[in-house]
Amino acid sequence: MDLPVDEWKSYVFQKWSLLPKSTQVTISTAETLSDIFLHSSLLLQPEDEMFLQNLSRGYLVEKDPNAPLFYREEGNKKFQQKDYMGATVLYSKMCLKDIMSAQMHGYPERLQPKMMLRKAECLVTLGRRQEASQTISDLESSFAAKPTLTAAQFQILQTNLCRLKMKAQEKESLTETFPAALTKALEDMDLKGENGQVPSASSSVSLRTDPLRGRYLVATKDILPGELLVKEDAFVSVLHPGEMPPLCHLESKWDTRVTNGDLYCHRCLDHTLATVPCDGCSYAKYCSHDCMQQAWDLYHSVECSLGGLLLTLGVFCHIALRSTLVARFEDASKVIRKLCGEIRNRDTCSPERETLVQTLTCDLGGESENKGKMLEPPVPGCDLNGKYESNYNAVFHLLPHTGNHSPEHRFLCALSVSALCRRLEAAGCYKPAAAVPPGSGSELDVWGVAMLKHVLQLHCNAQAITTIQHTGSKENSVTNSRQVRLATGIFPVISLLNHSCSPNTSVSFISTVATVRASQQIGKGQEILHCYGPHQSRMRAAERQQKLRSQYFFDCSCAACQNEKHSAATGPRWEAFCCRSCGALMQGDDVLICGSTSCTESVSRDHLISRLQDLQQQVGMARKLLRNDKPEGAIQLLLGCQRDAQSFLSGEHSLVGEMEDDLAQAYAALGDWQKSATHLQKSLQVVEVRHGPSSVEMGHELFKLAQLFFNGFAIPEALNTIQKAEKVLMVHYGPWNDEIQELQKMKSCLLDLPPIPAGPSVQGPNVFFQ
């Protein structure tokens, strides 16, 4: 998904293996990105482009006149299956285009009013207010100009028209309220104090640099948990397409599955069902006309015809292209000069280029306004005044770690970018950001080098933009939540944060805006740390080190890794086995022995792992029963799994907690809130051991427990749990998180309830009502 599809990767790697050794050495030892790009682009042959083009054709991204009927029929099937969201998505794909096409191809005049009414309904539903108003106005004018309808027909259409006007007004009110709510949420996330050095950060942090840690942020004062430290809009972001297999892998020509591309705006990432499709392709969809126009002006006018190619080359290539397209709207002249200074002929280095490099060097280290006083060279990515902003200059100065990538990987990236440049050149749709000095190579060569740099940068600097998706039983109003990757973006300020396997910050997203909050107290002078993925509560130290070394090219020496290195070799508590005889924890490597001095029990680790895998299979079967609405069967199977687990798993093992959570879901599906809450409370104990009492995972589980108490009408327990959940989630997300909003609604509802009179025949408010 991030990198090109497997077929293209295999093709390029085979091409690399067949290159003469001397050519491989030339590319492997190239000192600059420009040399890597220019050498690789010379090796791109027409047959390579043809192979890539055939792969790109496998993705259906062009308009197809036969698609509307197909999607309408498939939407009807979804509707009959009560999959209303799927039906809505399919209906919205081509309905409006169908109507417009009918208008242009001589639709019968007597049926025109009905068709125009349907068009207006579509426009209202899609939130296209101006077009809907114009269509309604045209319809009224048509009535006045051609009164050919019977009285009954006129009355019906007039009634429908009045209803549609009311619906349009309601839609307009809702549309105005939603951006206002989003604006209010972003305003409430305003940073504390102004930071003149890093505008996207609060005044509580400062930018530092040193040879070992590079650029990093430190606290300028004591910081409390929940304090907002960074609020940064992505320089660019690209929505992940989800599972979009080529046509050869599908049973039908059209894919009816609902993916992220159908549910989220391709520009602002807002959730939407009634998407506004691009006029030129069937892939890009937006939440509104405004978003569609902004995307078109910034980058989609170039990307529109490249949908299949960009899906083939992967998200990183897509972001690299989009970054250079967005850079056209900034003053990128210094970056251009830097690029042009790197692009030189292999035989000569012209005086013009030497002058260019000298000019750039002068720009970066010139005199200050104070006469006779020289400025120190700024931190890379800063402007002359030492300000680090979220702009293309900062993006350009993110490290590509070129020497750490394998020669094969560099060749793959360079050849992919070269193919993209050839396609752009052939289409004649690429306009450069600024004038390229004479003798620096073609404009696309300059930006090809920039795109190659961005692709390599993204290996270490890409930021997953995530969202919380809720699933569960709508009937019981109990939801599960999971974090899913929605898009990938570039955030130059967040890229300043160094990694820790036990970070002191938490990152969340609203639309394309990332927020970084302190997840614990941070003392003045302490570094602000972010987790790159490998977290101590999810992976062992060895696994974390391997992940960080392969993707980020460093060995982690954070406090969590140091503590784990010197701790006893019992492994994490959430992976621990227990003695079948006395229940004590087992210790050791290949052969585990009981940790109790009075017990001599021993067993091989392989035997216990085999038992664990069998148990996981049984739990998987129980979950399948739950998904198929068979909670009774799931409960029986899970209770048997629990009995088996007690003989060899620690009570704090993650699978023990997962089984308790599954039982909570099963009892909730039956409406037995008391049993459900009892099992979820046991699951919470395991979550707390693994992730900590103030972790975001704990917050989500407390949210579920609050729902159960609320549904079971256990008022004191519900209010107490709501308070705990709010406290934890507020630290990680701030006040505008969906779960916090839901908790506040539950609390308001419970506090507004009339008091329940006490009496021998009335259950107290502490008790669940079945």
mmCIF file of C-alpha atoms in Angstrom, residues 110 143 146-158:
data_model
loop_
_atom_site.group_PDB
_atom_site.id
_atom_site.type_symbol
_atom_site.label_atom_id
_atom_site.label_comp_id
_atom_site.label_asym_id
_atom_site.label_seq_id
_atom_site.Cartn_x
_atom_site.Cartn_y
_atom_site.Cartn_z
ATOM 1 C CA ARG A 110 -43.515 15.396 -20.294
ATOM 2 C CA PHE A 143 -44.136 25.320 -14.221
ATOM 3 C CA LYS A 146 -45.203 25.601 -19.632
ATOM 4 C CA PRO A 147 -48.417 24.897 -17.696
ATOM 5 C CA THR A 148 -48.982 21.622 -19.579
ATOM 6 C CA LEU A 149 -49.597 19.485 -16.490
ATOM 7 C CA THR A 150 -53.030 18.436 -15.323
ATOM 8 C CA ALA A 151 -54.328 19.919 -12.090
ATOM 9 C CA ALA A 152 -53.670 16.662 -10.240
ATOM 10 C CA GLN A 153 -50.126 16.348 -11.589
ATOM 11 C CA PHE A 154 -49.419 19.967 -10.771
ATOM 12 C CA GLN A 155 -50.708 19.476 -7.203
ATOM 13 C CA ILE A 156 -48.488 16.418 -6.650
ATOM 14 C CA LEU A 157 -45.380 18.116 -8.011
ATOM 15 C CA GLN A 158 -46.149 21.284 -6.047
#
